[in-house]
Coordinates of C-alpha atoms and ligand atoms in Angstrom, one line a residue:
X96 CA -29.7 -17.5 -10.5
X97 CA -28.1 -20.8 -10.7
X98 CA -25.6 -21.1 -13.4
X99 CA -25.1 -23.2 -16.5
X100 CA -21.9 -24.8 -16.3
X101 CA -19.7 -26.5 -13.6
X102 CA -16.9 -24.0 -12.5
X103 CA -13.0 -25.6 -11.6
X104 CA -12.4 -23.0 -9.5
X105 CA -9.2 -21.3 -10.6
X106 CA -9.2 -19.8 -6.9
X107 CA -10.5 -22.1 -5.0
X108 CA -8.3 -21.1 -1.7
X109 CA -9.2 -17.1 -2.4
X110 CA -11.7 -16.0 -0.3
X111 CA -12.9 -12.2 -0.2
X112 CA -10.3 -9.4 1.0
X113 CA -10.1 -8.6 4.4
X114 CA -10.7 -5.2 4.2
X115 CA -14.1 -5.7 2.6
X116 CA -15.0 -8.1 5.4
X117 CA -14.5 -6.4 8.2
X118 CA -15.3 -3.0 6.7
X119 CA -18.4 -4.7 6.0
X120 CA -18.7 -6.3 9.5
X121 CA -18.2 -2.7 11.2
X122 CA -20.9 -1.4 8.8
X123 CA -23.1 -4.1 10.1
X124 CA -22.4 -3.5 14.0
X125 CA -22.6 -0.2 14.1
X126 CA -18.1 0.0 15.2
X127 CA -16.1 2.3 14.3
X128 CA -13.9 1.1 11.5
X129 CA -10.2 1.3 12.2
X130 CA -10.0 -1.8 9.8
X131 CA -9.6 -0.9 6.0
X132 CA -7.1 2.2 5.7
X133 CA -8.9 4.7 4.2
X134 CA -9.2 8.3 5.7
X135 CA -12.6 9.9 7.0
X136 CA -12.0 13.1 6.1
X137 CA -12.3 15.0 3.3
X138 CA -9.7 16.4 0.6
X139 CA -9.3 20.2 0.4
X140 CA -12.4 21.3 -1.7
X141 CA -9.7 23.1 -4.6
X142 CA -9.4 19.6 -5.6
X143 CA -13.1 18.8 -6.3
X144 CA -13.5 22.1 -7.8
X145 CA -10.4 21.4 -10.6
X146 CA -12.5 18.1 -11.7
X147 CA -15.6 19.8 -11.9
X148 CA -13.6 22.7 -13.9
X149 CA -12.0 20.3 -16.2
X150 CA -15.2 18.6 -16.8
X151 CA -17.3 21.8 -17.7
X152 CA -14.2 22.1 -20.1
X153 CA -15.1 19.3 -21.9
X154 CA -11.9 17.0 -20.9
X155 CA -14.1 14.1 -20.3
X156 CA -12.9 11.9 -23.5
X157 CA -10.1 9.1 -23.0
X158 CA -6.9 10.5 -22.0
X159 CA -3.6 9.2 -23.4
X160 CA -2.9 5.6 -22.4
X161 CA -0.3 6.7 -20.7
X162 CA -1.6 10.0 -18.6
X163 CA -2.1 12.8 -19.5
X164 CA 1.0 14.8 -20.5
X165 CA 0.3 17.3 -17.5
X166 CA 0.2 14.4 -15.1
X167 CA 3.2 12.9 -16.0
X168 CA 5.4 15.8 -16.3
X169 CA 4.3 16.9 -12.7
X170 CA 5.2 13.3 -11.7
X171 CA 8.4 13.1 -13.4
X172 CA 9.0 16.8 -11.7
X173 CA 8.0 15.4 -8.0
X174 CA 10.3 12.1 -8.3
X175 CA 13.6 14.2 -9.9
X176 CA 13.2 16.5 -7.0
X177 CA 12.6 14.3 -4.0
X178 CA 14.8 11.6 -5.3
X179 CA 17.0 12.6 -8.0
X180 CA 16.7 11.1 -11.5
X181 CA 14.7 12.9 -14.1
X182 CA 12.7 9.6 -15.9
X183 CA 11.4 10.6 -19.5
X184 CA 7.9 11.8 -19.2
X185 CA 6.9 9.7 -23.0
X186 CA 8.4 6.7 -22.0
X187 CA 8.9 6.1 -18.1
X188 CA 5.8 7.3 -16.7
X189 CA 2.4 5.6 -16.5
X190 CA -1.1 6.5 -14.5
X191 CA -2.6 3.9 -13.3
X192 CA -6.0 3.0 -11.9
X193 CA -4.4 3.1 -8.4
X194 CA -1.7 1.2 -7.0
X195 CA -3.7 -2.2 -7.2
X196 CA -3.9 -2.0 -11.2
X197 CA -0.3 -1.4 -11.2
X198 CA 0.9 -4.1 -9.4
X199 CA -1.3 -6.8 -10.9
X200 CA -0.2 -5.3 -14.2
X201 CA 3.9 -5.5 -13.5
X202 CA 3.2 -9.1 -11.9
X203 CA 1.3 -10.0 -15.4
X204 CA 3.8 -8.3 -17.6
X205 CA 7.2 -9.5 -16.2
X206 CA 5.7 -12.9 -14.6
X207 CA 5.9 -16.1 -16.4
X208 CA 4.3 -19.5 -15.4
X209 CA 6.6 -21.3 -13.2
X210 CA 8.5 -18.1 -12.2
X211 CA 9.2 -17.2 -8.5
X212 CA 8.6 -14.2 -6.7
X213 CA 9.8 -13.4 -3.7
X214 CA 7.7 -11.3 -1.2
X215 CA 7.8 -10.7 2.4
X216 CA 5.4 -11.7 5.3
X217 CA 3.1 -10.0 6.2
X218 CA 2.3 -9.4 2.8
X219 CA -0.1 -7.0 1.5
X220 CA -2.6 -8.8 0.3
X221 CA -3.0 -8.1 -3.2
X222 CA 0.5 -9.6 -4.6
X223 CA 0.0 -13.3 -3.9
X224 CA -3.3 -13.9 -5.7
X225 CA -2.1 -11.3 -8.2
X226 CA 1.3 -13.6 -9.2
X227 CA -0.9 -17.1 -8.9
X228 CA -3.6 -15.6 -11.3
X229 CA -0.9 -15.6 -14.0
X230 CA 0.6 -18.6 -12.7
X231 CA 3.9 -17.6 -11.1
X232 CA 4.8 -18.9 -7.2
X233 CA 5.3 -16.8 -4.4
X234 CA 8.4 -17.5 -2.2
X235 CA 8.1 -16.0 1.5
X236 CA 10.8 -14.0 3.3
X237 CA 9.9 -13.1 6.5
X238 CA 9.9 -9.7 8.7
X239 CA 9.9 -11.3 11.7
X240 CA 7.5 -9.7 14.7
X241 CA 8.2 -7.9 17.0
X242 CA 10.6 -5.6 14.7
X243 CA 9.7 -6.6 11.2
X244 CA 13.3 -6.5 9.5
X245 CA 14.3 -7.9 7.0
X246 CA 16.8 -11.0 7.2
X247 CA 18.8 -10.8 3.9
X248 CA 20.6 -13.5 4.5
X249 CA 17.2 -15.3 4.0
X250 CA 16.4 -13.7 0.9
X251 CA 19.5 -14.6 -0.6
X252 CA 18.6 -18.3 -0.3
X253 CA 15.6 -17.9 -1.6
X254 CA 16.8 -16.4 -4.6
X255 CA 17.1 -19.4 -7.9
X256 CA 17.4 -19.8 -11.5
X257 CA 13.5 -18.8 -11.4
X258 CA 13.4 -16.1 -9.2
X259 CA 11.6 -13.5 -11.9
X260 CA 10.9 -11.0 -9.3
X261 CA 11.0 -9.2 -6.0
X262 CA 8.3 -7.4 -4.6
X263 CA 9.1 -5.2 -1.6
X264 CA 7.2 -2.8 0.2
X265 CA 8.3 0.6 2.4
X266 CA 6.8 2.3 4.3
X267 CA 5.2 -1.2 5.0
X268 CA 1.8 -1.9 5.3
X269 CA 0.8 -4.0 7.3
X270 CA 3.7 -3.2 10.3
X271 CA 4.5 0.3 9.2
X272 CA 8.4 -0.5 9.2
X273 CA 10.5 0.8 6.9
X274 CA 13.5 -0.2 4.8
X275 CA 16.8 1.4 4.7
X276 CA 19.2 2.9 2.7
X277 CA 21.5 0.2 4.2
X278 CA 19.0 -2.6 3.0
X279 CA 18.9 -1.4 -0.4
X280 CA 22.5 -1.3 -1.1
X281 CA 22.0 -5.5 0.7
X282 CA 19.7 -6.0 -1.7
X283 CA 21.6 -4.3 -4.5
X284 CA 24.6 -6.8 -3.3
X285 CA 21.8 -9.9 -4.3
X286 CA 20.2 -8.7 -7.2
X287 CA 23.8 -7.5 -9.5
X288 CA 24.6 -9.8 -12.1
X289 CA 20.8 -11.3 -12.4
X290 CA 17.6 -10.4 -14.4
X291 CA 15.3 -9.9 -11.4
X292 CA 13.0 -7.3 -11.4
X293 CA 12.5 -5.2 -8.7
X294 CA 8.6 -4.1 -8.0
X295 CA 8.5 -1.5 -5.0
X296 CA 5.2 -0.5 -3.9
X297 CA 5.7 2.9 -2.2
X298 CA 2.0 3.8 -1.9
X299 CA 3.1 5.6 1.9
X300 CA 6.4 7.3 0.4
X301 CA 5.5 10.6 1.5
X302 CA 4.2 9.0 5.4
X303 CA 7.5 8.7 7.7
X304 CA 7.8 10.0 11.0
X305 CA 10.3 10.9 13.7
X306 CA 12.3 12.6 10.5
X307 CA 13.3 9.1 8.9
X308 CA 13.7 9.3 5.3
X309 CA 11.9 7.5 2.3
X310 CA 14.8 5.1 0.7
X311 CA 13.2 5.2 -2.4
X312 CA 14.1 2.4 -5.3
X313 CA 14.3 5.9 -7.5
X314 CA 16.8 7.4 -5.4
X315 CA 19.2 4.0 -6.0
X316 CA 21.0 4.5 -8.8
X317 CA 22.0 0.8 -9.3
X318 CA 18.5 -0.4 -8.5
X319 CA 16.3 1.9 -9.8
X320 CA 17.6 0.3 -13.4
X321 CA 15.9 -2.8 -12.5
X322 CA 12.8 -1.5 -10.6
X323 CA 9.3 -0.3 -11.3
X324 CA 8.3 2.3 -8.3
X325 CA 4.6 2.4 -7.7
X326 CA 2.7 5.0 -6.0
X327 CA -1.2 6.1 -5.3
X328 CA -2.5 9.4 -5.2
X329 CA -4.9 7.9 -3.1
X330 CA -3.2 8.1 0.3
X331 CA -1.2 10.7 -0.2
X332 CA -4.1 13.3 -1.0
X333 CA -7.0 11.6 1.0
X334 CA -8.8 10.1 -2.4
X335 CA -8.9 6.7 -2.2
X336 CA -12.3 6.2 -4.0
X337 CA -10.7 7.9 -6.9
X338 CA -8.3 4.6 -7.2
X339 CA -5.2 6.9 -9.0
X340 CA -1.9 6.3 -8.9
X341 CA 1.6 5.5 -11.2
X342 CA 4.7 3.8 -12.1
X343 CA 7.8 4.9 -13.0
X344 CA 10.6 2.9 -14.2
X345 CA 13.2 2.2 -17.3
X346 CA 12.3 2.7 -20.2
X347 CA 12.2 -0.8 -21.4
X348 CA 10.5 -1.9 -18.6
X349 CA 7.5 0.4 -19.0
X350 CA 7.4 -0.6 -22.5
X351 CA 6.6 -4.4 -21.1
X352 CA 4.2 -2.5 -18.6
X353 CA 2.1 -1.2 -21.3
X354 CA 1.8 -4.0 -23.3
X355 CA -0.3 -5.5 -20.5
X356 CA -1.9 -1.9 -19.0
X357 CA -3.1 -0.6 -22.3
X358 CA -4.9 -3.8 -22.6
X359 CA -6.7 -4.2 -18.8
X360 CA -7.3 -0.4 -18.2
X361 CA -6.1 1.7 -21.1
X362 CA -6.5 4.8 -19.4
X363 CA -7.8 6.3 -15.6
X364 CA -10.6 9.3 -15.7
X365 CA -9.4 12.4 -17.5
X366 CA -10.6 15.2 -15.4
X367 CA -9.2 14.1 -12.3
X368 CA -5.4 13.6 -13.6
X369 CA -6.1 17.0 -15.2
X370 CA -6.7 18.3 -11.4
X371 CA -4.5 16.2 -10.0
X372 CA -1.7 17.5 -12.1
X373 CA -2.4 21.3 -11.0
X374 CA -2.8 19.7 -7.5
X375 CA 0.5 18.5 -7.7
X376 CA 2.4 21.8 -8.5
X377 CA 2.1 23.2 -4.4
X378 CA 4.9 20.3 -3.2
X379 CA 4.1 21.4 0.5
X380 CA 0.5 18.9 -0.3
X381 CA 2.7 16.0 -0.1
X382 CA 5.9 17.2 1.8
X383 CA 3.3 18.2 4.7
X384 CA 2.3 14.9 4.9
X385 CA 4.6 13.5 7.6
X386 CA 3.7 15.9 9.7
X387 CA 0.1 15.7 9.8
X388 CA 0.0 12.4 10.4
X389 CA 3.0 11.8 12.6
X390 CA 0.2 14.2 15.1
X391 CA -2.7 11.6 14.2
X392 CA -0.1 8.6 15.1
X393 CA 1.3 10.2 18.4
X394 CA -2.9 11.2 19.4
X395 CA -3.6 7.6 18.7
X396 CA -0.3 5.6 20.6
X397 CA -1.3 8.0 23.6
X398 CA -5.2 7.3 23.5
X399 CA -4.1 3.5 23.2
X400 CA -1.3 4.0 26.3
X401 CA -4.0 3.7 28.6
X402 CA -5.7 0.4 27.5
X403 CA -4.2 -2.9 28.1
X404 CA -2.6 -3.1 24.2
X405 CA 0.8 -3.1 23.8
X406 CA 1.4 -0.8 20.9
X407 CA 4.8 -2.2 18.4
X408 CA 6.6 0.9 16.8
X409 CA 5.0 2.3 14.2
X410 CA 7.7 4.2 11.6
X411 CA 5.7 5.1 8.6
X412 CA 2.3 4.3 6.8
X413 CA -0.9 5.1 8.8
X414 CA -1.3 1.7 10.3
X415 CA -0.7 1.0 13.9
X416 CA 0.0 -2.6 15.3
X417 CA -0.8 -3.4 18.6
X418 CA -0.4 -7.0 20.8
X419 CA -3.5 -7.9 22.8
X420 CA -1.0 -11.0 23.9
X421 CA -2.6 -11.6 27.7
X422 CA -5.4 -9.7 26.7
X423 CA -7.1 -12.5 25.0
X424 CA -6.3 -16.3 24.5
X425 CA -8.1 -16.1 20.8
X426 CA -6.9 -16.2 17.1
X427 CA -6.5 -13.2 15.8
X428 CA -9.3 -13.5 13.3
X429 CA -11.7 -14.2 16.4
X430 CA -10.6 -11.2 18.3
X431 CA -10.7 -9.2 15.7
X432 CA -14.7 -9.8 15.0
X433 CA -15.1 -10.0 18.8
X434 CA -13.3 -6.4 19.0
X435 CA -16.3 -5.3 16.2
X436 CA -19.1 -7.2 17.6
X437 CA -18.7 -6.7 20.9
X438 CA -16.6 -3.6 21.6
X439 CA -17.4 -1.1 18.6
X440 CA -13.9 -1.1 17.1
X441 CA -13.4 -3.2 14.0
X442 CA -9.5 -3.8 12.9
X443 CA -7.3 -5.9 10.9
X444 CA -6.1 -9.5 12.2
X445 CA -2.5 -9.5 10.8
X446 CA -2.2 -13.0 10.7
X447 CA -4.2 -12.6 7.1
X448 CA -1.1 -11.4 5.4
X449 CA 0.5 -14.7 6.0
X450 CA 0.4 -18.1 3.8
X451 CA 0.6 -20.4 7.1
X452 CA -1.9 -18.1 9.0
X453 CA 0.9 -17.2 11.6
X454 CA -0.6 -15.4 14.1
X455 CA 1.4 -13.3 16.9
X456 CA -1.5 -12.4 18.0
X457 CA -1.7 -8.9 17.0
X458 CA -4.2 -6.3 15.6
X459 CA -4.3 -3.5 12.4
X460 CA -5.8 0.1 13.8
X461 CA -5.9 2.8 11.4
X462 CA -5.4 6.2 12.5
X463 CA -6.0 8.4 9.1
X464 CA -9.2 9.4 10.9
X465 CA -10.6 12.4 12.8
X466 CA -9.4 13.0 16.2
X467 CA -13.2 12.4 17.4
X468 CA -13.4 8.9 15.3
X469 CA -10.0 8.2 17.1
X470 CA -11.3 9.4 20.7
X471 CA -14.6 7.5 20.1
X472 CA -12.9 3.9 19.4
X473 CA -10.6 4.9 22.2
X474 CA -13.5 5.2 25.0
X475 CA -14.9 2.2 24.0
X476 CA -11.5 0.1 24.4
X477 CA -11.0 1.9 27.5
X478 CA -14.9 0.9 28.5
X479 CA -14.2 -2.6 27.1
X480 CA -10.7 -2.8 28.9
X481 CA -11.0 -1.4 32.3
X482 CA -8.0 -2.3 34.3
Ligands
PMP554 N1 -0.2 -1.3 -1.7 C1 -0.3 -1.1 -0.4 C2 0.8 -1.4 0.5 C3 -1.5 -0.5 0.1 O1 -1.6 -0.3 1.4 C4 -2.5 -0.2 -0.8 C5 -3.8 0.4 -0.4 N2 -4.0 0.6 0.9 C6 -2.3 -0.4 -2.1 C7 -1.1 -1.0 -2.6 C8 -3.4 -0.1 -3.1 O2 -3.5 1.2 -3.4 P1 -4.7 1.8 -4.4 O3 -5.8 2.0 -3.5 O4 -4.1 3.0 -5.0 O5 -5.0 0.7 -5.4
LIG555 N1 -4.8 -0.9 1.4 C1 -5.9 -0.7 2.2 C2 -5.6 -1.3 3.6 O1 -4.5 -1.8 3.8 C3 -7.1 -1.2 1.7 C4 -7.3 -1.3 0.3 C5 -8.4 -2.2 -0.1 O2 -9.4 -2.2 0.6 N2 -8.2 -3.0 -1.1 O3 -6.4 -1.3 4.4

């Protein structure tokens, strides 16, 4: 249908989301899609069965804006004992429609026009469009490839008078490196004494290998005053379509949270915080997490040892980057549809998470899959890649 009016584009540089591109490009070719991260396997089946139970109960009306109570107690319960401070479950908890809802909706509430965020390339690629929608401007630090750190001395000068907020991300998606308990106290060092507020998407909190810790904002007392810790029930219990997750944070923060939240979403789908809240009480579901994908990671790097990729190291998150340098002289973004087209194996060009395009000429592979989806996309880079 054509339309009516003449559209100023309030987006005119946003284009669709990665993900849905190339998921739908592997769709179209037949590849096997180690592009979007999503798992292809299923949950454990006591989880559908709680729904359907809390359904057939009749919980199927609007739950608390909030959560429900149940949820948020067994959150609050999780964070005190993983990370140590016991947030109020009336006033410092809130369920979101999955991690995406809650970031756009702590951009919207804390983020005036004119404000500054600062975020760090390569950036997930939700938060940029999400602070320009409300008209705030992201500022770029940079983890710089190969090891993805981050350079605080940067950060410091990027900090000004309108600085509103900080957005970090660990375990990181896209480079699966991780941030310390030495960066946080850096970056407690460059927030004290200003009114920046901390977002921290933690969406892969419970994904760390080789033993490393989470540094969760939570777990910083100084920090976690200033911060609104976001997570998704979505990758830790294999349910992203059910697009659940949370925030906790002060008090007075979450009270600015709500404002917006109870407006855009109001509240997620009844039955399955209900389930998710029983889900929640066996702790070895998410502490066993690590473990069962630190096996999927080391099945992957050794499948990928034998093809002409050099694999970068991958600390957390279920996202492993790999340089096809000398492999291929093109963009990213070409051999990243080439790699679906042509060779059956559809992944993420990294140089999407940045502003200026850099690309380092390295590639996204997701390895929450089964070990015959892995083995499969393996033969055919082998196939493809014949030394
Ligand atoms: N942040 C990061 C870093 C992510 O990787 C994702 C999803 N993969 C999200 C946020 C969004 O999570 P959700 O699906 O719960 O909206
Ligand atoms: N966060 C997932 C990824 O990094 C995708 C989520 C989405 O498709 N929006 O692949």
């Amino acid at each position: 249908m054509q339309t009516a009016v003449s559209i100023d584009s309030k987006h005119p540089a946003i284009g669709t989301t990665i993900f849905t591109v190339m998921s739908k490009l592997a769709a179209e070719c037949g590849a096997v899609n180690l592009s979007q991260g999503f798992p292809d396997f299923q949950a454990e089946p006591a989880l559908f069965a709680a729904v359907h139970r809390h359904m057939l109960a009749g919980r199927n009306q609007y739950a608390p804006m909030t959560g429900v109570p149940e949820l948020r107690q067994a959150i609050v319960d999780k964070v005190a004992a993983l990370y140590g401070p016991r947030f109020d479950a009336e006033s410092e908890v809130t369920v979101t429609a999955g991690a995406t809802q809650a970031i756009f909706t702590a951009i919207a509430a804390f983020v005036r026009p004119g404000d500054e965020v600062i975020v760090f390339e390569p950036v997930y690629d939700s938060y940029v469009p999400a602070i320009e929608t409300v008209g705030g401007r992201a500022v770029f630090a940079q983890l710089k490839f190969p090891d993805y750190a981050p350079d605080w001395g940067q950060v410091a000068q990027l900090i000004s008078p309108k600085t509103r907020m900080i957005i970090i991300n660990s375990p990181h998606n896209p480079t699966g490196s991780l941030l310390t308990a030495v960066d946080l106290e850096k970056l407690a060092n460059l927030l004290r004494g200003t009114d920046i507020v901390v977002l921290s998407d933690e969406v892969y909190e419970h994904i760390l290998f080789d033993g490393e810790q989470h540094a969760s904002l939570c777990a910083h007392a100084e920090l976690a005053q200033r911060s609104i810790v976001v997570s998704s029930f979505g990758k830790t219990y294999h349910i992203t379509g059910w697009k659940i997750g949370y925030v906790v944070g002060p008090a007075d923060l979450m009270a600015e949270f709500r404002k917006v939240h109870q407006f855009n979403v109001f509240t997620v789908h009844t039955p399955s915080q209900l389930a998710l809240a029983e889900y929640m009480q066996d702790a070895s579901r998410h502490l066993g997490l690590a473990a069962f994908y630190q096996e999927k990671r080391d099945f992957f790097r050794e499948l990928m040892a034998a093809t002409p990729f050099k694999l970068l190291p991958c600390r957390g998150t279920y996202f492993q980057l790999a340089s096809y340098a000398g492999l291929s002289e093109l963009p990213d973004r070409a051999f990243a549809e080439w790699m679906t087209r042509e060779v059956g194996v559809a992944v993420i060009p990294v140089s999407v998470f940045y502003a200026n395009g850099r690309d380092d000429q390295v590639v996204r592979f997701c390895f929450a899959k089964q070990e015959s989806t892995l083995r499969a996309a393996a033969e055919r880079l082998h196939q493809a890649f014949a030394k």
